[in-house]
Amino acid sequence: QVQLVESGGGSVQAGGSLRLSCAVSGYAYSNYCMGWFRQAPVKAREGVATIDSGGTTSYADSVKGRFTISKDNTKNTLYLQMNSLKPEDTAMYYCAARPTDCTYGRMNMYFYHYWGQGTQVTVSS
């Protein structure tokens, strides 16, 4: 059974940093796409960053240059390093995975099969 468990959320002031982690278990696919999504109150869930099994990354325009997605295959963990945080980054952050590459719909939540429970990030001005 695939499980994704996020951690690392919290409250920071604008300009601060956080690193989110997503521990993955039970996932045996050699070809995959993994990503971070976020959802603010009364807003739709949006893609933030993705990474495929070859290490190719992509980012939403709103976070380019500030966020970095990475993965440690030895620890089965996905990361999201978030720097220069802004109040508009406040949201629940979710990690997600699917057993296909990231070619299609990489930032579309409906293309992902597995989800974590989320971790809250709050950025104050």
PDB file of C-alpha atoms in Angstrom:
ATOM      1  CA  GLN A   1       0.000   0.000   0.000  1.00  0.00           C
ATOM      2  CA  VAL A   2       1.405   3.366  -1.027  1.00  0.00           C
ATOM      3  CA  GLN A   3       1.708   5.937   1.733  1.00  0.00           C
ATOM      4  CA  LEU A   4       2.879   9.534   1.524  1.00  0.00           C
ATOM      5  CA  VAL A   5       3.457  11.414   4.772  1.00  0.00           C
ATOM      6  CA  GLU A   6       4.322  15.116   4.755  1.00  0.00           C
ATOM      7  CA  SER A   7       6.095  17.025   7.492  1.00  0.00           C
ATOM      8  CA  GLY A   8       7.950  20.283   7.992  1.00  0.00           C
ATOM      9  CA  GLY A   9       5.150  22.803   7.785  1.00  0.00           C
ATOM     10  CA  GLY A  10       4.837  25.672  10.240  1.00  0.00           C
ATOM     11  CA  SER A  11       4.519  29.400  10.696  1.00  0.00           C
ATOM     12  CA  VAL A  12       7.170  31.808   9.483  1.00  0.00           C
ATOM     13  CA  GLN A  13       7.478  35.478   8.729  1.00  0.00           C
ATOM     14  CA  ALA A  14       7.683  36.776   5.184  1.00  0.00           C
ATOM     15  CA  GLY A  15      11.164  36.291   3.789  1.00  0.00           C
ATOM     16  CA  GLY A  16      11.747  33.171   5.839  1.00  0.00           C
ATOM     17  CA  SER A  17      12.355  29.582   4.775  1.00  0.00           C
ATOM     18  CA  LEU A  18      10.888  26.153   5.371  1.00  0.00           C
ATOM     19  CA  ARG A  19      11.714  22.698   4.094  1.00  0.00           C
ATOM     20  CA  LEU A  20       8.888  20.248   3.585  1.00  0.00           C
ATOM     21  CA  SER A  21       9.489  16.511   3.518  1.00  0.00           C
ATOM     22  CA  CYS A  22       7.365  13.708   2.148  1.00  0.00           C
ATOM     23  CA  ALA A  23       8.222  10.187   3.268  1.00  0.00           C
ATOM     24  CA  VAL A  24       7.154   7.597   0.718  1.00  0.00           C
ATOM     25  CA  SER A  25       6.522   3.928   1.428  1.00  0.00           C
ATOM     26  CA  GLY A  26       5.131   1.031  -0.570  1.00  0.00           C
ATOM     27  CA  TYR A  27       5.917   2.727  -3.891  1.00  0.00           C
ATOM     28  CA  ALA A  28       7.728   0.362  -6.241  1.00  0.00           C
ATOM     29  CA  TYR A  29       7.351   2.056  -9.618  1.00  0.00           C
ATOM     30  CA  SER A  30      10.561   2.721 -11.494  1.00  0.00           C
ATOM     31  CA  ASN A  31       8.958   5.364 -13.721  1.00  0.00           C
ATOM     32  CA  TYR A  32       7.069   8.071 -11.863  1.00  0.00           C
ATOM     33  CA  CYS A  33       6.165  11.689 -11.444  1.00  0.00           C
ATOM     34  CA  MET A  34       6.014  13.261  -8.009  1.00  0.00           C
ATOM     35  CA  GLY A  35       4.924  16.709  -7.058  1.00  0.00           C
ATOM     36  CA  TRP A  36       3.985  19.254  -4.461  1.00  0.00           C
ATOM     37  CA  PHE A  37       0.588  20.918  -4.574  1.00  0.00           C
ATOM     38  CA  ARG A  38      -0.994  23.522  -2.342  1.00  0.00           C
ATOM     39  CA  GLN A  39      -4.472  24.656  -1.494  1.00  0.00           C
ATOM     40  CA  ALA A  40      -5.432  27.896   0.211  1.00  0.00           C
ATOM     41  CA  PRO A  41      -8.898  28.393   1.716  1.00  0.00           C
ATOM     42  CA  VAL A  42     -11.637  28.765  -0.917  1.00  0.00           C
ATOM     43  CA  LYS A  43      -9.101  28.234  -3.699  1.00  0.00           C
ATOM     44  CA  ALA A  44      -8.484  25.301  -5.990  1.00  0.00           C
ATOM     45  CA  ARG A  45      -5.540  22.988  -5.392  1.00  0.00           C
ATOM     46  CA  GLU A  46      -2.639  24.089  -7.561  1.00  0.00           C
ATOM     47  CA  GLY A  47       0.591  22.495  -8.655  1.00  0.00           C
ATOM     48  CA  VAL A  48       3.762  23.984  -7.195  1.00  0.00           C
ATOM     49  CA  ALA A  49       6.627  21.771  -8.385  1.00  0.00           C
ATOM     50  CA  THR A  50       7.198  18.362  -9.925  1.00  0.00           C
ATOM     51  CA  ILE A  51      10.077  15.949 -10.389  1.00  0.00           C
ATOM     52  CA  ASP A  52      10.258  12.782 -12.460  1.00  0.00           C
ATOM     53  CA  SER A  53      12.212   9.578 -12.022  1.00  0.00           C
ATOM     54  CA  GLY A  54      15.048  11.045 -14.123  1.00  0.00           C
ATOM     55  CA  GLY A  55      15.332  14.089 -11.884  1.00  0.00           C
ATOM     56  CA  THR A  56      13.791  16.607 -14.289  1.00  0.00           C
ATOM     57  CA  THR A  57      12.006  19.357 -12.397  1.00  0.00           C
ATOM     58  CA  SER A  58       9.339  21.928 -13.197  1.00  0.00           C
ATOM     59  CA  TYR A  59       7.854  24.815 -11.231  1.00  0.00           C
ATOM     60  CA  ALA A  60       4.843  27.041 -11.184  1.00  0.00           C
ATOM     61  CA  ASP A  61       5.707  30.578 -12.251  1.00  0.00           C
ATOM     62  CA  SER A  62       4.717  31.897  -8.829  1.00  0.00           C
ATOM     63  CA  VAL A  63       7.499  29.949  -7.084  1.00  0.00           C
ATOM     64  CA  LYS A  64      10.286  29.859  -9.667  1.00  0.00           C
ATOM     65  CA  GLY A  65      13.576  30.993  -8.189  1.00  0.00           C
ATOM     66  CA  ARG A  66      12.275  30.604  -4.622  1.00  0.00           C
ATOM     67  CA  PHE A  67      11.307  26.930  -4.270  1.00  0.00           C
ATOM     68  CA  THR A  68      13.372  23.835  -5.038  1.00  0.00           C
ATOM     69  CA  ILE A  69      12.023  20.303  -5.334  1.00  0.00           C
ATOM     70  CA  SER A  70      14.354  17.361  -4.796  1.00  0.00           C
ATOM     71  CA  LYS A  71      14.288  13.698  -3.849  1.00  0.00           C
ATOM     72  CA  ASP A  72      16.544  11.359  -1.946  1.00  0.00           C
ATOM     73  CA  ASN A  73      16.055   7.875  -3.339  1.00  0.00           C
ATOM     74  CA  THR A  74      18.086   6.294  -0.534  1.00  0.00           C
ATOM     75  CA  LYS A  75      15.646   7.692   2.017  1.00  0.00           C
ATOM     76  CA  ASN A  76      12.510   7.436  -0.172  1.00  0.00           C
ATOM     77  CA  THR A  77      11.830  11.064   0.617  1.00  0.00           C
ATOM     78  CA  LEU A  78      10.665  14.015  -1.463  1.00  0.00           C
ATOM     79  CA  TYR A  79      11.566  17.552  -0.403  1.00  0.00           C
ATOM     80  CA  LEU A  80      10.435  21.085  -1.092  1.00  0.00           C
ATOM     81  CA  GLN A  81      12.840  23.812  -0.023  1.00  0.00           C
ATOM     82  CA  MET A  82      10.944  27.088   0.208  1.00  0.00           C
ATOM     83  CA  ASN A  83      12.869  30.343   0.462  1.00  0.00           C
ATOM     84  CA  SER A  84      11.810  33.989   0.399  1.00  0.00           C
ATOM     85  CA  LEU A  85       8.349  32.993   1.529  1.00  0.00           C
ATOM     86  CA  LYS A  86       5.473  35.376   0.947  1.00  0.00           C
ATOM     87  CA  PRO A  87       2.076  35.653   2.648  1.00  0.00           C
ATOM     88  CA  GLU A  88       0.478  34.388  -0.556  1.00  0.00           C
ATOM     89  CA  ASP A  89       2.357  31.102  -0.101  1.00  0.00           C
ATOM     90  CA  THR A  90       0.116  30.362   2.879  1.00  0.00           C
ATOM     91  CA  ALA A  91      -1.701  27.100   2.170  1.00  0.00           C
ATOM     92  CA  MET A  92      -1.966  23.431   2.969  1.00  0.00           C
ATOM     93  CA  TYR A  93       0.812  21.675   1.078  1.00  0.00           C
ATOM     94  CA  TYR A  94       0.388  18.148  -0.272  1.00  0.00           C
ATOM     95  CA  CYS A  95       2.782  15.737  -1.906  1.00  0.00           C
ATOM     96  CA  ALA A  96       1.482  13.514  -4.670  1.00  0.00           C
ATOM     97  CA  ALA A  97       2.705  10.729  -6.915  1.00  0.00           C
ATOM     98  CA  ARG A  98       1.722   8.790 -10.012  1.00  0.00           C
ATOM     99  CA  PRO A  99       3.278   5.772 -11.813  1.00  0.00           C
ATOM    100  CA  THR A 100       3.827   7.599 -15.108  1.00  0.00           C
ATOM    101  CA  ASP A 101       6.252  10.252 -16.253  1.00  0.00           C
ATOM    102  CA  CYS A 102       5.521  13.973 -15.968  1.00  0.00           C
ATOM    103  CA  THR A 103       4.914  14.580 -19.661  1.00  0.00           C
ATOM    104  CA  TYR A 104       1.179  15.230 -19.410  1.00  0.00           C
ATOM    105  CA  GLY A 105      -0.710  17.175 -16.780  1.00  0.00           C
ATOM    106  CA  ARG A 106       2.213  17.543 -14.429  1.00  0.00           C
ATOM    107  CA  MET A 107       0.553  20.441 -12.581  1.00  0.00           C
ATOM    108  CA  ASN A 108      -2.944  18.955 -12.744  1.00  0.00           C
ATOM    109  CA  MET A 109      -4.083  17.292  -9.535  1.00  0.00           C
ATOM    110  CA  TYR A 110      -6.410  14.930 -11.409  1.00  0.00           C
ATOM    111  CA  PHE A 111      -3.437  13.157 -13.000  1.00  0.00           C
ATOM    112  CA  TYR A 112      -2.085  11.984  -9.628  1.00  0.00           C
ATOM    113  CA  HIS A 113      -3.028   8.706  -7.965  1.00  0.00           C
ATOM    114  CA  TYR A 114      -1.523   8.979  -4.495  1.00  0.00           C
ATOM    115  CA  TRP A 115      -1.714  11.809  -1.972  1.00  0.00           C
ATOM    116  CA  GLY A 116      -0.428  12.653   1.470  1.00  0.00           C
ATOM    117  CA  GLN A 117      -2.550  14.182   4.215  1.00  0.00           C
ATOM    118  CA  GLY A 118      -0.995  17.638   3.902  1.00  0.00           C
ATOM    119  CA  THR A 119       1.063  19.981   6.058  1.00  0.00           C
ATOM    120  CA  GLN A 120       0.105  23.576   6.820  1.00  0.00           C
ATOM    121  CA  VAL A 121       2.363  26.483   5.870  1.00  0.00           C
ATOM    122  CA  THR A 122       1.495  29.924   7.218  1.00  0.00           C
ATOM    123  CA  VAL A 123       3.481  33.017   6.230  1.00  0.00           C
ATOM    124  CA  SER A 124       2.836  36.242   8.110  1.00  0.00           C
ATOM    125  CA  SER A 125       3.679  39.724   6.859  1.00  0.00           C
TER     126      SER A 125
END
